[in-house]
Amino acid sequence: MTALETQTWSVQSLPGLINRMPKAELHVHLDGCLRVSTISQLARDHDIPLPVREEELEDACVVPEECRSLAQYLERFVIPLSVLQQPEALERVVYELCEDARRENVRYLEPRFAPSLHTRAGMSLTDAIAAVTRGWQAGARDFGLEGGIILCAMRHRPPEQNLEVARAGERFLGHGVVGFDIAGDEAPFPILEHLDAMQYAREAGYGMTAHAGEGAGAESVRDAVEVVGVSRIGHGTRSREDPGLLPLLRERGICLDMCPYSNVQTKSVSCLSAHPIRFYYDYGIRVTVSTDSRTCSDTTVSREMIRIHEALDFQLDELWQLTVTALEVGFADAACRETLRQEMAAEMRELRSGISNS
Ligand SMILES: [Zn+2]
């Protein structure tokens, strides 16, 4: 087989097409996406002791197959966070995330991070946000991405600290920062404890999202939508436990930014074929597909799409629809998202004509 034939075959196969199709990713945590080589280099450069030997580093950062819970999943962020306490480190890893995302043709990206987890070595919230914003702007420019940064409040942190995060990020709105989220261990720390921060962020003009309905039930989603007023939910896998919630999500156009493999790892769903993304999609609720964490979950958007194709029969047109939805609900400037959607649609048409002509 010639090189050309090999290329044609890989374009025709669905995994090859998925890898090439233009994509968008709305739910991805910066500290879950570090290259393992970057972790060891940052540790060396900044003299940060790592709790494992270099050859064990990858295993220490990737969630094991037999992961038991969200809490165990979150343990995988300890090492990456330990090397992300300097502005240059933050700037570097967001730039590398842009490069990694573009390599699989992600064109719209909203990386998220929690500034309050990066202040251990004396960096201020503002310095952390400024560093990530610089890295994002450089990466977006060099790799041709649109999107922006989402700041995460943390459920287990004091409410007043989350309010400070919302305040510190306000000056970056329109300059790299686009949204506000709340993340962390959901069940013991309800969103209602952090209403001040969430309301402040909403009024300041952040795009609003919240992790909900993953570690806790549907009432957590309802609180985020009805009390806080978010337009997007991170995961929301358990929303269908409350049948009354489903029409509400559909009618208000609330989007569930789902991460299928991560949801299996955290035991929010038992296996991929039981994942509710197909149910919500067919019900008419907006859904998108993301990685959550590229390194911790050892995945990419393409792999997530292939997983839901194999386990839940999502076809190419449906996967493209998830991408269009992501561009509709994204937090970056609307005109810019619409221009990108048209460009990506043209690219998609070209890909399709490549299939029908071959
Ligand atoms: Zn998440």
Tab-separated table of C-alpha atoms and ligand atoms in Angstrom:
chain	number	residue	atom	x	y	z
A	1	MET	CA	0.000	0.000	0.000
A	2	THR	CA	1.405	3.425	-0.935
A	3	ALA	CA	1.604	6.325	1.505
A	4	LEU	CA	-1.231	8.028	-0.362
A	5	GLU	CA	-3.495	4.973	-0.046
A	6	THR	CA	-2.726	4.745	3.654
A	7	GLN	CA	-3.729	8.380	4.058
A	8	THR	CA	-6.988	7.887	2.122
A	9	TRP	CA	-7.876	4.895	4.230
A	10	SER	CA	-7.300	6.760	7.495
A	11	VAL	CA	-9.417	9.709	6.271
A	12	GLN	CA	-12.237	7.337	5.396
A	13	SER	CA	-12.244	5.582	8.747
A	14	LEU	CA	-14.381	7.258	11.358
A	15	PRO	CA	-11.587	7.651	13.956
A	16	GLY	CA	-9.462	9.334	11.270
A	17	LEU	CA	-12.324	11.654	10.338
A	18	ILE	CA	-13.048	12.507	13.952
A	19	ASN	CA	-9.426	13.372	14.517
A	20	ARG	CA	-9.443	15.698	11.505
A	21	MET	CA	-12.838	17.328	12.012
A	22	PRO	CA	-12.764	20.812	13.573
A	23	LYS	CA	-13.768	20.578	17.232
A	24	ALA	CA	-14.530	22.636	20.334
A	25	GLU	CA	-13.775	21.852	23.963
A	26	LEU	CA	-15.616	23.607	26.784
A	27	HIS	CA	-14.750	21.548	29.855
A	28	VAL	CA	-11.041	21.046	30.462
A	29	HIS	CA	-9.046	21.662	33.636
A	30	LEU	CA	-5.615	23.171	33.126
A	31	ASP	CA	-4.027	21.301	36.045
A	32	GLY	CA	-5.276	17.993	34.602
A	33	CYS	CA	-3.583	18.572	31.244
A	34	LEU	CA	0.132	18.903	31.986
A	35	ARG	CA	2.567	16.995	29.831
A	36	VAL	CA	4.422	14.566	32.104
A	37	SER	CA	7.749	15.805	30.699
A	38	THR	CA	6.772	19.351	31.650
A	39	ILE	CA	5.953	18.287	35.216
A	40	SER	CA	9.427	16.815	35.685
A	41	GLN	CA	11.116	19.795	34.068
A	42	LEU	CA	9.196	22.319	36.183
A	43	ALA	CA	10.023	20.305	39.325
A	44	ARG	CA	13.740	20.367	38.408
A	45	ASP	CA	13.748	24.055	37.426
A	46	HIS	CA	12.019	25.198	40.604
A	47	ASP	CA	13.585	22.654	42.944
A	48	ILE	CA	10.234	21.130	43.870
A	49	PRO	CA	10.468	17.644	45.410
A	50	LEU	CA	8.165	15.086	43.776
A	51	PRO	CA	6.719	12.251	45.897
A	52	VAL	CA	7.544	9.622	43.230
A	53	ARG	CA	10.543	8.725	41.056
A	54	GLU	CA	10.640	10.102	37.507
A	55	GLU	CA	9.716	6.746	35.953
A	56	GLU	CA	6.631	6.532	38.212
A	57	LEU	CA	5.448	10.026	37.415
A	58	GLU	CA	3.075	9.119	34.605
A	59	ASP	CA	1.291	6.510	36.741
A	60	ALA	CA	1.025	9.001	39.585
A	61	CYS	CA	-0.713	11.552	37.354
A	62	VAL	CA	-3.046	9.299	35.358
A	63	VAL	CA	-6.224	8.061	37.020
A	64	PRO	CA	-6.095	4.257	37.380
A	65	GLU	CA	-8.696	2.024	35.701
A	66	GLU	CA	-9.964	0.939	39.100
A	67	CYS	CA	-10.533	4.516	40.334
A	68	ARG	CA	-13.112	4.356	43.123
A	69	SER	CA	-14.571	7.854	43.414
A	70	LEU	CA	-14.446	11.547	42.543
A	71	ALA	CA	-12.303	12.076	45.655
A	72	GLN	CA	-9.704	9.563	44.377
A	73	TYR	CA	-9.854	11.157	40.931
A	74	LEU	CA	-9.072	14.546	42.462
A	75	GLU	CA	-5.942	13.099	44.154
A	76	ARG	CA	-4.344	12.963	40.687
A	77	PHE	CA	-4.147	16.761	40.695
A	78	VAL	CA	-1.796	16.941	43.694
A	79	ILE	CA	1.494	16.583	41.780
A	80	PRO	CA	0.548	18.877	38.868
A	81	LEU	CA	-0.577	21.547	41.329
A	82	SER	CA	2.718	21.309	43.238
A	83	VAL	CA	4.629	22.492	40.138
A	84	LEU	CA	2.131	25.223	39.216
A	85	GLN	CA	2.984	27.738	41.912
A	86	GLN	CA	4.972	30.174	39.743
A	87	PRO	CA	3.582	32.488	37.027
A	88	GLU	CA	5.992	31.153	34.356
A	89	ALA	CA	4.801	27.602	35.022
A	90	LEU	CA	1.148	28.550	34.573
A	91	GLU	CA	1.925	30.535	31.456
A	92	ARG	CA	3.832	27.623	29.956
A	93	VAL	CA	1.244	24.911	30.597
A	94	VAL	CA	-1.695	26.822	29.167
A	95	TYR	CA	0.393	27.530	26.059
A	96	GLU	CA	1.195	23.815	25.754
A	97	LEU	CA	-2.478	22.923	26.231
A	98	CYS	CA	-3.325	25.174	23.263
A	99	GLU	CA	-0.714	23.334	21.185
A	100	ASP	CA	-1.973	19.891	22.245
A	101	ALA	CA	-5.597	20.827	21.557
A	102	ARG	CA	-4.844	22.222	18.109
A	103	ARG	CA	-2.925	19.067	17.233
A	104	GLU	CA	-6.295	17.231	17.158
A	105	ASN	CA	-7.932	20.215	15.409
A	106	VAL	CA	-9.694	21.720	18.412
A	107	ARG	CA	-10.406	25.275	17.249
A	108	TYR	CA	-12.433	26.631	20.151
A	109	LEU	CA	-11.152	26.066	23.690
A	110	GLU	CA	-12.134	27.209	27.171
A	111	PRO	CA	-9.456	26.009	29.612
A	112	ARG	CA	-10.449	26.417	33.256
A	113	PHE	CA	-8.422	26.694	36.449
A	114	ALA	CA	-8.837	27.631	40.114
A	115	PRO	CA	-6.602	30.618	40.962
A	116	SER	CA	-6.860	29.893	44.711
A	117	LEU	CA	-4.944	26.608	44.230
A	118	HIS	CA	-1.855	28.459	42.973
A	119	THR	CA	-1.054	30.813	45.849
A	120	ARG	CA	1.060	28.454	48.032
A	121	ALA	CA	4.396	30.020	47.059
A	122	GLY	CA	3.143	33.564	47.403
A	123	MET	CA	1.598	34.176	43.972
A	124	SER	CA	-1.473	36.423	44.255
A	125	LEU	CA	-4.818	35.537	42.674
A	126	THR	CA	-4.310	38.403	40.228
A	127	ASP	CA	-0.809	37.227	39.289
A	128	ALA	CA	-2.098	33.695	38.689
A	129	ILE	CA	-4.941	34.932	36.471
A	130	ALA	CA	-2.584	37.305	34.615
A	131	ALA	CA	-0.118	34.444	33.956
A	132	VAL	CA	-2.764	32.079	32.599
A	133	THR	CA	-4.220	34.861	30.487
A	134	ARG	CA	-0.791	35.646	28.985
A	135	GLY	CA	-0.194	31.979	28.168
A	136	TRP	CA	-3.665	31.684	26.666
A	137	GLN	CA	-3.292	34.747	24.478
A	138	ALA	CA	0.076	33.567	23.163
A	139	GLY	CA	-1.202	30.010	22.589
A	140	ALA	CA	-4.448	31.151	20.972
A	141	ARG	CA	-2.485	33.427	18.614
A	142	ASP	CA	0.208	30.890	17.710
A	143	PHE	CA	-2.122	27.914	17.249
A	144	GLY	CA	-5.176	29.717	15.837
A	145	LEU	CA	-7.689	29.153	18.627
A	146	GLU	CA	-10.698	31.101	19.827
A	147	GLY	CA	-12.238	30.867	23.297
A	148	GLY	CA	-11.023	32.022	26.698
A	149	ILE	CA	-10.320	31.139	30.306
A	150	ILE	CA	-12.897	30.073	32.892
A	151	LEU	CA	-12.020	30.793	36.527
A	152	CYS	CA	-13.058	28.131	39.035
A	153	ALA	CA	-14.228	28.756	42.564
A	154	MET	CA	-13.614	25.705	44.788
A	155	ARG	CA	-16.408	24.160	46.824
A	156	HIS	CA	-14.208	23.238	49.792
A	157	ARG	CA	-12.609	26.678	50.064
A	158	PRO	CA	-13.980	29.489	52.249
A	159	PRO	CA	-16.804	31.388	50.509
A	160	GLU	CA	-14.982	34.707	50.933
A	161	GLN	CA	-11.961	33.369	49.052
A	162	ASN	CA	-14.177	32.407	46.128
A	163	LEU	CA	-15.600	35.911	46.156
A	164	GLU	CA	-12.044	37.253	45.961
A	165	VAL	CA	-11.421	35.101	42.890
A	166	ALA	CA	-14.491	36.575	41.178
A	167	ARG	CA	-13.289	40.073	42.054
A	168	ALA	CA	-9.690	39.453	40.983
A	169	GLY	CA	-10.745	38.129	37.588
A	170	GLU	CA	-13.130	40.948	36.769
A	171	ARG	CA	-10.495	43.171	35.166
A	172	PHE	CA	-9.522	40.327	32.809
A	173	LEU	CA	-13.041	39.941	31.421
A	174	GLY	CA	-12.827	40.648	27.716
A	175	HIS	CA	-9.036	40.266	27.973
A	176	GLY	CA	-8.714	36.494	28.032
A	177	VAL	CA	-11.143	35.533	30.809
A	178	VAL	CA	-14.680	34.603	29.759
A	179	GLY	CA	-16.343	32.543	32.472
A	180	PHE	CA	-16.789	31.516	36.093
A	181	ASP	CA	-17.310	28.011	37.478
A	182	ILE	CA	-17.417	26.177	40.777
A	183	ALA	CA	-15.543	22.860	41.031
A	184	GLY	CA	-14.306	20.373	43.645
A	185	ASP	CA	-15.909	17.717	45.819
A	186	GLU	CA	-19.602	18.312	45.253
A	187	ALA	CA	-21.518	16.179	47.743
A	188	PRO	CA	-20.270	17.693	51.039
A	189	PHE	CA	-20.066	21.300	49.789
A	190	PRO	CA	-23.312	22.626	48.237
A	191	ILE	CA	-23.170	25.534	45.792
A	192	LEU	CA	-25.561	27.504	47.985
A	193	GLU	CA	-22.704	28.054	50.459
A	194	HIS	CA	-20.992	30.097	47.749
A	195	LEU	CA	-23.883	32.223	46.550
A	196	ASP	CA	-22.067	35.511	47.176
A	197	ALA	CA	-19.225	34.623	44.812
A	198	MET	CA	-21.519	33.168	42.167
A	199	GLN	CA	-23.901	36.137	42.218
A	200	TYR	CA	-21.025	38.593	42.123
A	201	ALA	CA	-19.585	36.802	39.082
A	202	ARG	CA	-22.919	36.708	37.290
A	203	GLU	CA	-23.481	40.415	37.825
A	204	ALA	CA	-19.922	41.238	36.751
A	205	GLY	CA	-20.637	39.647	33.372
A	206	TYR	CA	-18.808	36.326	33.502
A	207	GLY	CA	-20.340	33.469	31.501
A	208	MET	CA	-21.688	31.211	34.249
A	209	THR	CA	-21.243	27.472	34.681
A	210	ALA	CA	-21.043	25.066	37.629
A	211	HIS	CA	-19.954	21.491	38.170
A	212	ALA	CA	-23.142	19.805	39.340
A	213	GLY	CA	-25.009	16.509	39.210
A	214	GLU	CA	-21.786	14.488	39.161
A	215	GLY	CA	-20.818	13.797	42.809
A	216	ALA	CA	-24.275	14.853	44.040
A	217	GLY	CA	-27.802	14.390	42.696
A	218	ALA	CA	-30.188	16.360	40.508
A	219	GLU	CA	-30.978	18.890	43.261
A	220	SER	CA	-27.445	20.194	42.873
A	221	VAL	CA	-28.144	20.908	39.180
A	222	ARG	CA	-31.459	22.539	40.048
A	223	ASP	CA	-29.765	24.864	42.578
A	224	ALA	CA	-27.130	25.869	40.017
A	225	VAL	CA	-29.766	26.630	37.367
A	226	GLU	CA	-32.615	28.075	39.408
A	227	VAL	CA	-30.790	29.826	42.239
A	228	VAL	CA	-27.427	30.758	40.730
A	229	GLY	CA	-28.650	31.184	37.142
A	230	VAL	CA	-25.909	29.330	35.249
A	231	SER	CA	-26.375	28.673	31.530
A	232	ARG	CA	-24.071	25.637	31.485
A	233	ILE	CA	-23.515	22.675	33.798
A	234	GLY	CA	-20.271	20.733	34.104
A	235	HIS	CA	-21.316	17.064	33.735
A	236	GLY	CA	-24.927	17.051	35.025
A	237	THR	CA	-24.912	13.277	34.569
A	238	ARG	CA	-27.431	12.735	37.379
A	239	SER	CA	-29.951	15.344	36.145
A	240	ARG	CA	-32.412	12.669	35.010
A	241	GLU	CA	-32.906	11.512	38.597
A	242	ASP	CA	-35.405	14.389	38.743
A	243	PRO	CA	-37.749	14.027	35.747
A	244	GLY	CA	-39.144	17.494	36.431
A	245	LEU	CA	-35.713	18.991	35.835
A	246	LEU	CA	-35.401	17.723	32.259
A	247	PRO	CA	-37.994	19.995	30.596
A	248	LEU	CA	-36.518	22.905	32.538
A	249	LEU	CA	-33.032	22.217	31.135
A	250	ARG	CA	-34.394	21.799	27.617
A	251	GLU	CA	-36.617	24.857	27.642
A	252	ARG	CA	-33.987	27.156	29.092
A	253	GLY	CA	-31.352	25.849	26.673
A	254	ILE	CA	-29.053	24.857	29.539
A	255	CYS	CA	-26.060	22.968	28.210
A	256	LEU	CA	-24.509	19.927	29.920
A	257	ASP	CA	-20.760	19.919	29.222
A	258	MET	CA	-20.116	16.206	29.596
A	259	CYS	CA	-16.877	14.239	29.828
A	260	PRO	CA	-17.831	10.600	29.250
A	261	TYR	CA	-14.669	8.751	30.271
A	262	SER	CA	-14.063	10.976	33.298
A	263	ASN	CA	-17.654	10.306	34.395
A	264	VAL	CA	-16.910	6.571	34.329
A	265	GLN	CA	-13.653	7.090	36.248
A	266	THR	CA	-15.353	9.089	39.011
A	267	LYS	CA	-18.107	6.446	39.190
A	268	SER	CA	-20.716	9.042	38.310
A	269	VAL	CA	-21.818	6.475	35.681
A	270	SER	CA	-21.114	2.736	35.765
A	271	CYS	CA	-19.793	2.308	32.184
A	272	LEU	CA	-19.755	4.134	28.858
A	273	SER	CA	-22.754	2.297	27.460
A	274	ALA	CA	-24.758	3.483	30.497
A	275	HIS	CA	-23.660	7.092	29.969
A	276	PRO	CA	-26.697	9.408	29.771
A	277	ILE	CA	-25.301	11.717	27.058
A	278	ARG	CA	-27.321	9.793	24.447
A	279	PHE	CA	-30.489	10.096	26.559
A	280	TYR	CA	-30.091	13.871	27.054
A	281	TYR	CA	-29.198	14.415	23.397
A	282	ASP	CA	-32.273	12.514	22.199
A	283	TYR	CA	-34.430	14.339	24.760
A	284	GLY	CA	-33.395	17.646	23.169
A	285	ILE	CA	-31.192	18.955	25.964
A	286	ARG	CA	-28.040	20.708	24.782
A	287	VAL	CA	-24.929	18.613	25.383
A	288	THR	CA	-21.258	18.906	24.471
A	289	VAL	CA	-18.343	16.530	24.831
A	290	SER	CA	-14.968	17.335	26.441
A	291	THR	CA	-12.086	15.594	28.173
A	292	ASP	CA	-12.277	17.128	31.687
A	293	SER	CA	-8.541	16.419	31.985
A	294	ARG	CA	-6.355	15.262	29.112
A	295	THR	CA	-3.516	13.861	31.228
A	296	CYS	CA	-5.391	12.609	34.307
A	297	SER	CA	-7.948	10.831	32.111
A	298	ASP	CA	-5.381	9.996	29.405
A	299	THR	CA	-7.730	11.183	26.683
A	300	THR	CA	-8.471	13.737	23.937
A	301	VAL	CA	-11.709	15.162	22.536
A	302	SER	CA	-11.285	12.842	19.538
A	303	ARG	CA	-11.000	9.810	21.812
A	304	GLU	CA	-14.096	10.890	23.760
A	305	MET	CA	-16.008	11.186	20.481
A	306	ILE	CA	-14.825	7.774	19.350
A	307	ARG	CA	-15.920	6.339	22.707
A	308	ILE	CA	-19.463	7.688	22.387
A	309	HIS	CA	-19.592	6.559	18.763
A	310	GLU	CA	-18.664	3.012	19.805
A	311	ALA	CA	-20.673	2.791	23.025
A	312	LEU	CA	-23.697	4.958	22.182
A	313	ASP	CA	-23.796	4.995	18.382
A	314	PHE	CA	-23.166	8.727	17.911
A	315	GLN	CA	-22.690	9.214	14.159
A	316	LEU	CA	-20.524	11.830	12.464
A	317	ASP	CA	-23.418	14.285	11.956
A	318	GLU	CA	-24.338	14.015	15.623
A	319	LEU	CA	-20.742	14.556	16.713
A	320	TRP	CA	-20.644	17.635	14.502
A	321	GLN	CA	-23.894	18.806	16.135
A	322	LEU	CA	-22.218	18.563	19.568
A	323	THR	CA	-19.486	20.826	18.192
A	324	VAL	CA	-22.000	23.336	16.823
A	325	THR	CA	-23.719	23.350	20.220
A	326	ALA	CA	-20.394	24.097	21.905
A	327	LEU	CA	-19.914	27.114	19.635
A	328	GLU	CA	-23.468	28.291	20.390
A	329	VAL	CA	-23.088	28.133	24.171
A	330	GLY	CA	-19.416	29.173	24.448
A	331	PHE	CA	-18.652	32.207	26.580
A	332	ALA	CA	-16.393	34.094	24.156
A	333	ASP	CA	-17.637	36.972	22.019
A	334	ALA	CA	-20.724	35.919	19.998
A	335	ALA	CA	-19.635	37.416	16.658
A	336	CYS	CA	-16.302	35.679	16.910
A	337	ARG	CA	-17.986	32.320	17.662
A	338	GLU	CA	-20.300	32.738	14.678
A	339	THR	CA	-17.411	33.533	12.314
A	340	LEU	CA	-15.569	30.480	13.589
A	341	ARG	CA	-18.685	28.309	13.194
A	342	GLN	CA	-18.901	29.274	9.519
A	343	GLU	CA	-15.213	28.513	8.964
A	344	MET	CA	-15.516	25.189	10.720
A	345	ALA	CA	-18.692	24.300	8.804
A	346	ALA	CA	-16.828	24.946	5.526
A	347	GLU	CA	-13.994	22.712	6.717
A	348	MET	CA	-16.520	20.039	7.620
A	349	ARG	CA	-18.104	20.226	4.138
A	350	GLU	CA	-14.690	19.724	2.608
A	351	LEU	CA	-14.045	16.712	4.807
A	352	ARG	CA	-17.415	15.238	3.820
A	353	SER	CA	-16.835	15.816	0.107
A	354	GLY	CA	-13.512	14.027	0.567
A	355	ILE	CA	-15.469	11.004	1.794
A	356	SER	CA	-18.049	11.039	-0.994
A	357	ASN	CA	-15.459	11.594	-3.755
A	358	SER	CA	-13.197	8.790	-2.646
B	1	ZN	ZN	-14.546	19.182	35.503
